[in-house]
């Protein structure tokens, strides 16, 4: 079973996914009335600093206790089960909103983060990034991904906590403040 | 050199100019001796990629906890009939009925079991149900072009649909996309997430298309082309294609319990 196969190439999501991939309730990992509901929002920008109006984002995260859900029901939500997955198409001004909870640390002392995948017309393959919570500065300082980055790049992965408790996370595909995008060990063979 | 056009809606260049740029990139790739298997994300002949690709190297990360798992989808999420795109309207959609089937495997050859596959496509006339699609070709009231299924225990998927038509776009003057079906795939960990496009064998538009040619390696490009399979065709009913999809390797060895939801 250790046969190594060459991965199939990716391609852009293109402009016409809107009728197919986004779905009702995709952006709500929990209901807004959930006692620990948190708004996660931001804007996707291109290399000129202009909003990208045809991007789709997915998040995948642990629950507030740091547990990974393996429950189905992300596409047809029952309003009670935390599945950990969300999908949203940005609006006409490149802005997105998710309603979720702050992920808990998966292990004591680990910096909690939300995994994100970015798709867009014009983006020939998906991009991966992480959205770290800003609070546990000690854990952030010890994080292996963050600590390998220079300060100006590191900050692109850490969400800002707004006065009302919302998390703000902008995505800059290119240029000033370009978001750090990740590759994982098993991607390396592919380019 | 003139400032490059950064919109794929500008139709500013000729096909000859775009083709010359693509040939030059292919020539440089052939000389490099490096083997690439994924598309370039920086591929200027696809105009809207110019301002939308990161210019800094991807940062190497070892996947941790959440990244070692993928969301689980089940019968709750997907109805079995969603794999047949020809029965979603009040009548038969127009066009060439076809099936496409294959397997979703990870980079180690393991089947990706009970996982979500989503597809979307233009109708037989090359028109999407999307307000952004202004191509003056007919909408088919009996065809949405959207389907979903869950893979079987052997990673298998199958869709019944109508063969999509090629359609024009404005990347350059007289630009046409080869006929394709978009596929969205999940693996057993989140790092395997991918979206791609499946093409049809022998399409005369391949050499002209900057999205397909952004995969600069000819063998890698061919991995997106389905195979006509006569055994998959059905007597007096439909034509059959097969296409297997290989995701990148899983970072966590999936167990029997995975996706048994």
Short mmCIF file of C-alpha atoms in Angstrom, two decimals:
data_model
loop_
_atom_site.label_atom_id
_atom_site.label_comp_id
_atom_site.label_asym_id
_atom_site.label_seq_id
_atom_site.Cartn_x
_atom_site.Cartn_y
_atom_site.Cartn_z
CA UNK A 1 0.00 0.00 0.00
CA UNK A 2 2.98 2.34 -0.16
CA UNK A 3 2.81 2.86 -3.93
CA UNK A 4 3.62 6.52 -4.60
CA UNK A 5 1.30 8.13 -7.13
CA UNK A 6 1.79 11.51 -8.74
CA UNK A 7 -0.92 13.92 -7.61
CA UNK A 8 -3.47 15.24 -10.08
CA UNK A 9 -2.86 18.93 -10.81
CA UNK A 10 -5.17 21.55 -9.37
CA UNK A 11 -6.90 24.22 -11.45
CA UNK A 12 -8.59 27.52 -10.68
CA UNK A 13 -12.09 27.50 -9.20
CA UNK A 14 -12.97 29.94 -12.03
CA UNK A 15 -15.79 32.48 -11.91
CA UNK A 16 -18.84 30.20 -12.02
CA UNK A 17 -18.74 28.23 -8.76
CA UNK A 18 -21.40 30.40 -7.15
CA UNK A 19 -24.29 28.19 -8.15
CA UNK A 20 -22.49 25.01 -7.09
CA UNK A 21 -20.30 25.27 -4.01
CA UNK A 22 -21.60 27.88 -1.56
CA UNK A 23 -24.66 26.64 0.33
CA UNK A 24 -27.18 28.00 2.79
CA UNK A 25 -25.68 28.15 6.26
CA UNK A 26 -22.16 27.36 5.03
CA UNK A 27 -20.73 30.31 6.93
CA UNK A 28 -22.40 29.45 10.22
CA UNK A 29 -20.40 26.82 12.14
CA UNK A 30 -22.63 27.76 15.05
CA UNK A 31 -25.81 29.77 15.18
CA UNK A 32 -25.45 33.48 15.95
CA UNK A 33 -27.44 32.91 19.12
CA UNK A 34 -24.88 30.39 20.42
CA UNK A 35 -23.57 31.76 23.76
CA UNK A 36 -19.95 31.60 22.53
CA UNK A 37 -20.61 32.68 18.95
CA UNK A 38 -17.75 34.70 17.46
CA UNK A 39 -17.75 36.61 14.19
CA UNK A 40 -14.70 35.89 12.01
CA UNK A 41 -14.52 38.32 9.12
CA UNK A 42 -12.24 40.14 6.73
CA UNK A 43 -11.56 41.08 3.13
CA UNK A 44 -9.60 39.40 0.35
CA UNK A 45 -7.28 41.79 -1.54
CA UNK A 46 -5.25 41.50 -4.73
CA UNK A 47 -1.79 42.84 -5.50
CA UNK A 48 -3.11 46.34 -6.16
CA UNK A 49 -4.88 46.39 -2.81
CA UNK A 50 -8.25 46.07 -4.53
CA UNK A 51 -10.89 43.70 -3.08
CA UNK A 52 -11.28 40.36 -4.83
CA UNK A 53 -15.03 39.86 -5.35
CA UNK A 54 -14.87 36.27 -6.62
CA UNK A 55 -13.05 34.31 -3.97
CA UNK A 56 -14.33 31.39 -1.90
CA UNK A 57 -12.97 30.55 1.54
CA UNK A 58 -13.18 27.43 3.68
CA UNK A 59 -12.31 27.05 7.34
CA UNK A 60 -11.75 23.92 9.37
CA UNK A 61 -11.22 24.07 13.11
CA UNK A 62 -11.46 22.38 16.49
CA UNK A 63 -14.28 23.20 18.87
CA UNK A 64 -13.89 25.42 21.92
CA UNK A 65 -12.34 22.53 23.88
CA UNK A 66 -9.80 21.75 21.16
CA UNK A 67 -11.60 18.62 19.94
CA UNK A 68 -11.68 17.75 16.23
CA UNK A 69 -15.21 16.96 15.05
CA UNK A 70 -15.80 13.97 12.78
CA UNK A 71 -19.54 14.55 12.69
CA UNK A 72 -21.23 14.85 9.28
CA UNK A 73 -23.76 17.57 8.62
CA UNK A 74 -21.68 20.50 7.38
CA UNK A 75 -23.76 20.82 4.20
CA UNK A 76 -27.13 20.43 5.86
CA UNK A 77 -26.71 21.76 9.35
CA UNK A 78 -28.99 20.69 12.18
CA UNK A 79 -28.21 23.82 14.21
CA UNK A 80 -26.79 21.83 17.14
CA UNK A 81 -23.88 19.69 15.91
CA UNK A 82 -20.48 21.33 15.64
CA UNK A 83 -18.89 19.93 12.47
CA UNK A 84 -15.89 22.29 12.39
CA UNK A 85 -16.19 23.09 8.68
CA UNK A 86 -17.41 26.26 7.00
CA UNK A 87 -17.52 27.63 3.46
CA UNK A 88 -18.36 31.11 2.23
CA UNK A 89 -18.16 33.10 -0.99
CA UNK A 90 -16.96 36.67 -0.49
CA UNK A 91 -19.43 39.44 -1.35
CA UNK A 92 -19.18 42.07 -4.10
CA UNK A 93 -16.61 44.04 -2.08
CA UNK A 94 -14.44 41.02 -1.25
CA UNK A 95 -15.70 40.71 2.33
CA UNK A 96 -16.55 37.49 4.18
CA UNK A 97 -18.19 36.56 7.47
CA UNK A 98 -18.16 33.32 9.39
CA UNK A 99 -19.94 32.69 12.68
CA UNK A 100 -17.98 30.23 14.78
CA UNK A 101 -16.39 29.72 18.21
CA UNK A 102 -12.83 30.37 19.30
CA UNK A 103 -11.02 27.06 18.76
CA UNK A 104 -9.48 25.59 21.87
CA UNK A 105 -5.85 24.52 22.07
CA UNK A 106 -5.43 20.98 20.81
CA UNK A 107 -2.75 20.35 23.44
CA UNK A 108 -1.87 22.39 26.52
CA UNK A 109 0.42 25.27 25.58
CA UNK A 110 -0.27 25.02 21.83
CA UNK A 111 -1.41 28.15 20.00
CA UNK A 112 -4.96 27.59 18.74
CA UNK A 113 -5.61 28.31 15.07
CA UNK A 114 -8.24 27.90 12.37
CA UNK A 115 -7.08 26.24 9.12
CA UNK A 116 -8.16 28.11 5.99
CA UNK A 117 -8.18 27.33 2.26
CA UNK A 118 -8.43 30.15 -0.29
CA UNK A 119 -9.85 29.76 -3.81
CA UNK A 120 -10.41 32.50 -6.39
CA UNK A 121 -10.86 33.17 -10.06
CA UNK A 122 -7.33 33.98 -11.21
CA UNK A 123 -5.78 31.76 -8.56
CA UNK A 124 -4.58 28.67 -10.40
CA UNK A 125 -4.32 26.45 -7.33
CA UNK A 126 -5.73 26.65 -3.82
CA UNK A 127 -3.78 28.27 -1.02
CA UNK A 128 -3.60 27.18 2.61
CA UNK A 129 -3.11 29.45 5.57
CA UNK A 130 -3.74 29.58 9.33
CA UNK A 131 -5.71 32.05 11.42
CA UNK A 132 -4.19 32.20 14.90
CA UNK A 133 -6.07 33.62 17.88
CA UNK A 134 -4.18 36.64 19.26
CA UNK A 135 -4.54 36.09 23.02
CA UNK A 136 -2.01 33.46 24.14
CA UNK A 137 1.16 35.39 23.35
CA UNK A 138 3.39 32.82 25.05
CA UNK A 139 1.96 30.02 22.92
CA UNK A 140 2.27 32.19 19.79
CA UNK A 141 5.93 32.86 20.60
CA UNK A 142 6.57 29.12 20.89
CA UNK A 143 4.68 28.15 17.75
CA UNK A 144 7.02 26.48 15.25
CA UNK A 145 5.42 28.01 12.15
CA UNK A 146 5.19 31.54 13.55
CA UNK A 147 8.62 31.57 15.14
CA UNK A 148 10.23 30.67 11.80
CA UNK A 149 8.83 33.85 10.22
CA UNK A 150 10.10 37.45 10.39
CA UNK A 151 7.86 39.70 12.50
CA UNK A 152 6.21 41.53 9.61
CA UNK A 153 5.18 38.27 7.96
CA UNK A 154 4.26 36.51 11.20
CA UNK A 155 1.61 39.12 11.95
CA UNK A 156 -0.27 38.25 8.74
CA UNK A 157 -1.31 34.94 10.35
CA UNK A 158 -2.65 36.38 13.60
CA UNK A 159 -6.24 37.61 13.69
CA UNK A 160 -7.06 40.93 15.36
CA UNK A 161 -9.59 40.85 18.20
CA UNK A 162 -12.07 43.67 17.80
CA UNK A 163 -13.84 45.48 20.63
CA UNK A 164 -17.01 43.39 20.24
CA UNK A 165 -15.06 40.12 20.39
CA UNK A 166 -14.98 39.58 16.62
CA UNK A 167 -11.91 38.20 14.90
CA UNK A 168 -10.67 40.21 11.93
CA UNK A 169 -8.51 38.40 9.37
CA UNK A 170 -7.76 39.94 5.98
CA UNK A 171 -6.19 37.94 3.16
CA UNK A 172 -3.69 39.69 0.89
CA UNK A 173 -2.90 37.50 -2.08
CA UNK A 174 0.05 39.62 -3.18
CA UNK A 175 2.11 42.69 -2.37
CA UNK A 176 2.35 44.74 0.83
CA UNK A 177 1.42 42.62 3.81
CA UNK A 178 1.10 39.51 1.63
CA UNK A 179 -0.44 36.75 3.74
CA UNK A 180 1.81 33.82 4.54
CA UNK A 181 0.56 30.78 2.64
CA UNK A 182 1.65 27.29 3.61
CA UNK A 183 2.88 24.15 1.98
CA UNK A 184 2.93 20.83 3.81
CA UNK A 185 5.52 18.05 3.52
CA UNK A 186 3.48 15.95 1.09
CA UNK A 187 3.00 18.92 -1.23
CA UNK A 188 6.73 19.28 -1.78
CA UNK A 189 7.02 16.55 -4.31
CA UNK A 190 4.51 18.40 -6.46
CA UNK A 191 6.51 21.46 -7.29
CA UNK B 1 7.61 46.39 -22.79
CA UNK B 2 4.04 47.50 -22.28
CA UNK B 3 2.39 47.15 -18.89
CA UNK B 4 0.76 43.68 -18.86
CA UNK B 5 -2.99 43.47 -18.96
CA UNK B 6 -4.12 42.22 -15.54
CA UNK B 7 -7.72 41.40 -16.29
CA UNK B 8 -9.17 38.28 -17.83
CA UNK B 9 -12.14 40.38 -18.96
CA UNK B 10 -10.19 42.81 -21.10
CA UNK B 11 -9.83 40.74 -24.30
CA UNK B 12 -6.89 43.01 -25.09
CA UNK B 13 -4.46 40.58 -26.69
CA UNK B 14 -4.73 38.30 -29.68
CA UNK B 15 -4.58 34.51 -29.45
CA UNK B 16 -1.29 34.70 -31.37
CA UNK B 17 0.25 36.90 -28.65
CA UNK B 18 -1.00 34.69 -25.83
CA UNK B 19 0.14 31.54 -27.68
CA UNK B 20 3.61 33.02 -28.24
CA UNK B 21 3.91 33.76 -24.51
CA UNK B 22 2.80 30.22 -23.64
CA UNK B 23 5.28 28.69 -26.09
CA UNK B 24 8.11 30.69 -24.58
CA UNK B 25 7.23 29.53 -21.06
CA UNK B 26 7.06 25.91 -22.32
CA UNK B 27 10.45 26.29 -23.97
CA UNK B 28 12.00 27.61 -20.76
CA UNK B 29 10.40 24.80 -18.78
CA UNK B 30 11.71 22.13 -21.16
CA UNK B 31 15.22 23.57 -20.83
CA UNK B 32 15.07 23.77 -17.03
CA UNK B 33 15.21 20.01 -16.47
CA UNK B 34 12.93 20.42 -13.44
CA UNK B 35 9.74 18.33 -13.27
CA UNK B 36 6.60 20.17 -12.17
CA UNK B 37 3.32 18.41 -11.47
CA UNK B 38 1.05 21.29 -10.42
CA UNK B 39 0.01 24.47 -12.26
CA UNK B 40 2.14 27.58 -11.96
CA UNK B 41 0.26 30.07 -9.82
CA UNK B 42 2.25 32.83 -11.55
CA UNK B 43 1.24 32.37 -15.19
CA UNK B 44 0.82 35.70 -16.97
CA UNK B 45 -0.96 34.38 -20.09
CA UNK B 46 -3.91 33.80 -17.71
CA UNK B 47 -4.41 37.51 -17.16
CA UNK B 48 -6.37 37.47 -13.93
CA UNK B 49 -3.61 35.45 -12.23
CA UNK B 50 -1.20 38.37 -12.45
CA UNK B 51 -2.42 40.23 -9.35
CA UNK B 52 -3.80 37.19 -7.57
CA UNK B 53 -0.80 34.97 -6.91
CA UNK B 54 1.51 35.22 -3.91
CA UNK B 55 4.99 36.38 -4.88
CA UNK B 56 6.67 35.01 -1.76
CA UNK B 57 7.54 31.32 -1.43
CA UNK B 58 5.01 29.13 0.31
CA UNK B 59 6.11 28.65 3.92
CA UNK B 60 6.81 25.05 4.88
CA UNK B 61 4.67 23.90 7.77
CA UNK B 62 4.34 20.56 9.48
CA UNK B 63 0.63 19.83 9.74
CA UNK B 64 -0.74 19.86 13.26
CA UNK B 65 -3.88 18.42 14.83
CA UNK B 66 -6.77 19.99 12.90
CA UNK B 67 -4.79 19.88 9.64
CA UNK B 68 -4.32 16.13 10.05
CA UNK B 69 -8.07 15.60 9.77
CA UNK B 70 -10.64 16.42 7.13
CA UNK B 71 -14.28 17.30 7.64
CA UNK B 72 -16.58 14.29 7.54
CA UNK B 73 -19.52 14.22 5.16
CA UNK B 74 -22.23 11.59 5.11
CA UNK B 75 -25.63 10.55 3.82
CA UNK B 76 -27.01 13.40 5.88
CA UNK B 77 -25.22 15.83 3.56
CA UNK B 78 -25.64 14.25 0.15
CA UNK B 79 -28.61 12.50 -1.42
CA UNK B 80 -27.77 9.63 -3.79
CA UNK B 81 -29.78 11.28 -6.61
CA UNK B 82 -27.47 14.31 -6.61
CA UNK B 83 -24.98 12.25 -8.65
CA UNK B 84 -27.37 12.31 -11.62
CA UNK B 85 -27.39 15.77 -13.19
CA UNK B 86 -29.91 14.72 -15.84
CA UNK B 87 -32.88 14.31 -13.47
CA UNK B 88 -32.83 17.60 -11.60
CA UNK B 89 -35.29 19.50 -13.81
CA UNK B 90 -38.80 18.82 -14.93
CA UNK B 91 -37.60 17.13 -18.11
CA UNK B 92 -34.63 15.78 -20.00
CA UNK B 93 -31.72 18.21 -20.46
CA UNK B 94 -30.51 18.71 -24.03
CA UNK B 95 -27.14 17.37 -25.14
CA UNK B 96 -24.96 14.31 -25.20
CA UNK B 97 -25.73 12.13 -22.16
CA UNK B 98 -22.56 10.80 -20.52
CA UNK B 99 -21.24 9.21 -17.39
CA UNK B 100 -17.89 9.84 -15.78
CA UNK B 101 -16.58 7.52 -13.13
CA UNK B 102 -13.31 6.77 -11.41
CA UNK B 103 -11.61 6.62 -8.05
CA UNK B 104 -10.26 9.17 -5.61
CA UNK B 105 -6.91 7.97 -4.25
CA UNK B 106 -4.34 9.52 -1.97
CA UNK B 107 -0.69 9.83 -2.91
CA UNK B 108 -0.01 6.42 -1.40
CA UNK B 109 -2.60 4.74 -3.59
CA UNK B 110 -5.12 4.34 -0.78
CA UNK B 111 -8.77 4.90 -1.70
CA UNK B 112 -10.36 7.97 -0.14
CA UNK B 113 -13.51 6.44 1.29
CA UNK B 114 -16.92 8.00 1.92
CA UNK B 115 -15.71 11.48 1.11
CA UNK B 116 -17.43 14.36 -0.66
CA UNK B 117 -16.99 14.98 -4.42
CA UNK B 118 -18.67 18.06 -5.91
CA UNK B 119 -18.87 18.94 -9.61
CA UNK B 120 -20.15 21.86 -11.66
CA UNK B 121 -20.15 22.56 -15.36
CA UNK B 122 -21.63 24.42 -18.32
CA UNK B 123 -24.55 22.94 -20.26
CA UNK B 124 -24.28 21.43 -23.73
CA UNK B 125 -24.32 24.93 -25.26
CA UNK B 126 -21.45 26.17 -23.08
CA UNK B 127 -23.60 28.22 -20.68
CA UNK B 128 -23.45 28.19 -16.88
CA UNK B 129 -26.37 28.97 -14.61
CA UNK B 130 -24.57 31.96 -13.11
CA UNK B 131 -25.48 35.61 -13.46
CA UNK B 132 -21.90 36.43 -14.32
CA UNK B 133 -22.08 34.19 -17.39
CA UNK B 134 -23.33 36.49 -20.15
CA UNK B 135 -22.40 34.22 -23.04
CA UNK B 136 -25.42 34.44 -25.38
CA UNK B 137 -26.01 30.70 -25.54
CA UNK B 138 -29.24 29.14 -24.31
CA UNK B 139 -29.84 28.21 -20.69
CA UNK B 140 -31.32 24.73 -20.39
CA UNK B 141 -34.25 24.86 -17.96
CA UNK B 142 -33.68 21.18 -17.18
CA UNK B 143 -30.01 21.43 -16.34
CA UNK B 144 -28.28 23.13 -13.42
CA UNK B 145 -24.85 21.57 -14.02
CA UNK B 146 -24.31 20.87 -10.32
CA UNK B 147 -23.76 17.46 -8.75
CA UNK B 148 -22.42 15.81 -5.62
CA UNK B 149 -21.67 12.34 -4.38
CA UNK B 150 -19.85 10.44 -1.67
CA UNK B 151 -17.07 8.07 -2.67
CA UNK B 152 -17.55 4.37 -2.04
CA UNK B 153 -15.37 2.14 0.15
CA UNK B 154 -13.01 1.71 -2.80
CA UNK B 155 -12.82 5.48 -3.40
CA UNK B 156 -15.13 5.21 -6.42
CA UNK B 157 -17.38 7.97 -7.70
CA UNK B 158 -19.77 8.15 -10.64
CA UNK B 159 -21.79 10.97 -12.19
CA UNK B 160 -24.37 10.94 -14.97
CA UNK B 161 -24.53 14.24 -16.80
CA UNK B 162 -24.57 16.02 -20.16
CA UNK B 163 -21.30 16.67 -21.97
CA UNK B 164 -20.47 20.35 -21.41
CA UNK B 165 -19.79 22.64 -24.36
CA UNK B 166 -16.76 24.87 -24.80
CA UNK B 167 -17.42 28.56 -24.13
CA UNK B 168 -15.84 31.93 -24.88
CA UNK B 169 -14.19 34.14 -22.27
CA UNK B 170 -12.41 37.47 -22.38
CA UNK B 171 -8.87 36.61 -21.37
CA UNK B 172 -7.89 37.60 -24.88
CA UNK B 173 -9.64 38.14 -28.20
CA UNK B 174 -11.52 35.04 -29.40
CA UNK B 175 -10.54 33.03 -26.31
CA UNK B 176 -12.39 29.73 -25.78
CA UNK B 177 -12.17 27.34 -22.85
CA UNK B 178 -11.90 23.65 -23.71
CA UNK B 179 -14.95 21.74 -22.48
CA UNK B 180 -14.45 20.76 -18.83
CA UNK B 181 -16.14 19.66 -15.63
CA UNK B 182 -15.00 21.29 -12.37
CA UNK B 183 -14.25 18.84 -9.54
CA UNK B 184 -13.93 19.72 -5.83
CA UNK B 185 -12.29 17.09 -3.61
CA UNK B 186 -11.49 16.38 0.01
CA UNK B 187 -9.05 13.81 1.34
CA UNK B 188 -8.52 12.32 4.77
CA UNK B 189 -6.58 15.35 5.95
CA UNK B 190 -7.16 19.02 5.21
CA UNK B 191 -3.83 19.45 3.41
CA UNK B 192 -5.21 17.31 0.55
CA UNK B 193 -8.06 19.69 -0.28
CA UNK B 194 -8.12 20.49 -3.99
CA UNK B 195 -10.23 21.87 -6.82
CA UNK B 196 -9.48 21.00 -10.42
CA UNK B 197 -11.01 20.58 -13.89
CA UNK B 198 -11.53 17.43 -15.93
CA UNK B 199 -11.16 17.72 -19.71
CA UNK B 200 -12.16 15.54 -22.67
CA UNK B 201 -9.73 13.65 -24.91
CA UNK B 202 -8.57 15.24 -28.15
CA UNK B 203 -9.88 18.76 -27.51
CA UNK B 204 -8.49 21.10 -30.21
CA UNK B 205 -8.53 24.00 -27.71
CA UNK B 206 -5.91 22.53 -25.33
CA UNK B 207 -2.96 24.26 -26.96
CA UNK B 208 -4.74 27.61 -26.93
CA UNK B 209 -5.95 27.67 -23.33
CA UNK B 210 -3.84 29.45 -20.70
CA UNK B 211 -5.60 27.79 -17.76
CA UNK B 212 -4.80 24.29 -19.02
CA UNK B 213 -1.32 25.35 -20.19
CA UNK B 214 -0.54 26.84 -16.75
CA UNK B 215 0.36 23.23 -15.96
CA UNK B 216 3.58 23.54 -17.92
CA UNK B 217 4.50 19.85 -17.86
CA UNK B 218 2.77 17.99 -20.75
CA UNK B 219 2.47 14.72 -18.79
CA UNK B 220 1.01 16.54 -15.80
CA UNK B 221 -1.58 18.27 -18.01
CA UNK B 222 -2.66 14.95 -19.44
CA UNK B 223 -3.60 13.80 -15.93
CA UNK B 224 -6.61 16.11 -16.24
CA UNK B 225 -7.90 14.45 -19.42
CA UNK B 226 -10.49 11.71 -18.98
CA UNK B 227 -10.35 8.52 -21.04
CA UNK B 228 -13.20 7.48 -23.31
CA UNK B 229 -14.16 4.02 -22.09
CA UNK B 230 -16.47 2.00 -24.28
CA UNK B 231 -17.24 -0.44 -21.46
CA UNK B 232 -18.60 2.49 -19.49
CA UNK B 233 -20.82 3.56 -22.38
CA UNK B 234 -24.32 2.13 -22.19
CA UNK B 235 -26.25 0.62 -25.10
CA UNK B 236 -28.64 3.18 -26.59
CA UNK B 237 -28.19 5.42 -23.54
CA UNK B 238 -24.90 7.23 -22.82
CA UNK B 239 -21.19 7.60 -23.54
CA UNK B 240 -18.73 6.72 -20.79
CA UNK B 241 -15.53 8.30 -19.54
CA UNK B 242 -13.20 7.28 -16.75
CA UNK B 243 -10.97 9.56 -14.72
CA UNK B 244 -9.05 8.76 -11.53
CA UNK B 245 -7.99 11.55 -9.19
CA UNK B 246 -4.89 11.37 -7.01
CA UNK B 247 -4.66 13.71 -4.04
CA UNK B 248 -1.40 14.62 -2.35
CA UNK B 249 -0.23 12.19 0.31
CA UNK B 250 -2.00 11.97 3.64
CA UNK B 251 0.09 13.06 6.62
CA UNK B 252 -1.79 10.78 8.98
CA UNK B 253 -2.36 7.14 8.07
CA UNK B 254 -6.11 6.79 7.72
CA UNK B 255 -7.68 4.01 9.75
CA UNK B 256 -10.66 1.77 9.05
CA UNK B 257 -12.76 3.99 11.29
CA UNK B 258 -12.07 7.04 9.14
CA UNK B 259 -15.16 8.25 7.39
CA UNK B 260 -17.30 5.43 8.77
CA UNK B 261 -19.92 8.00 9.52
#
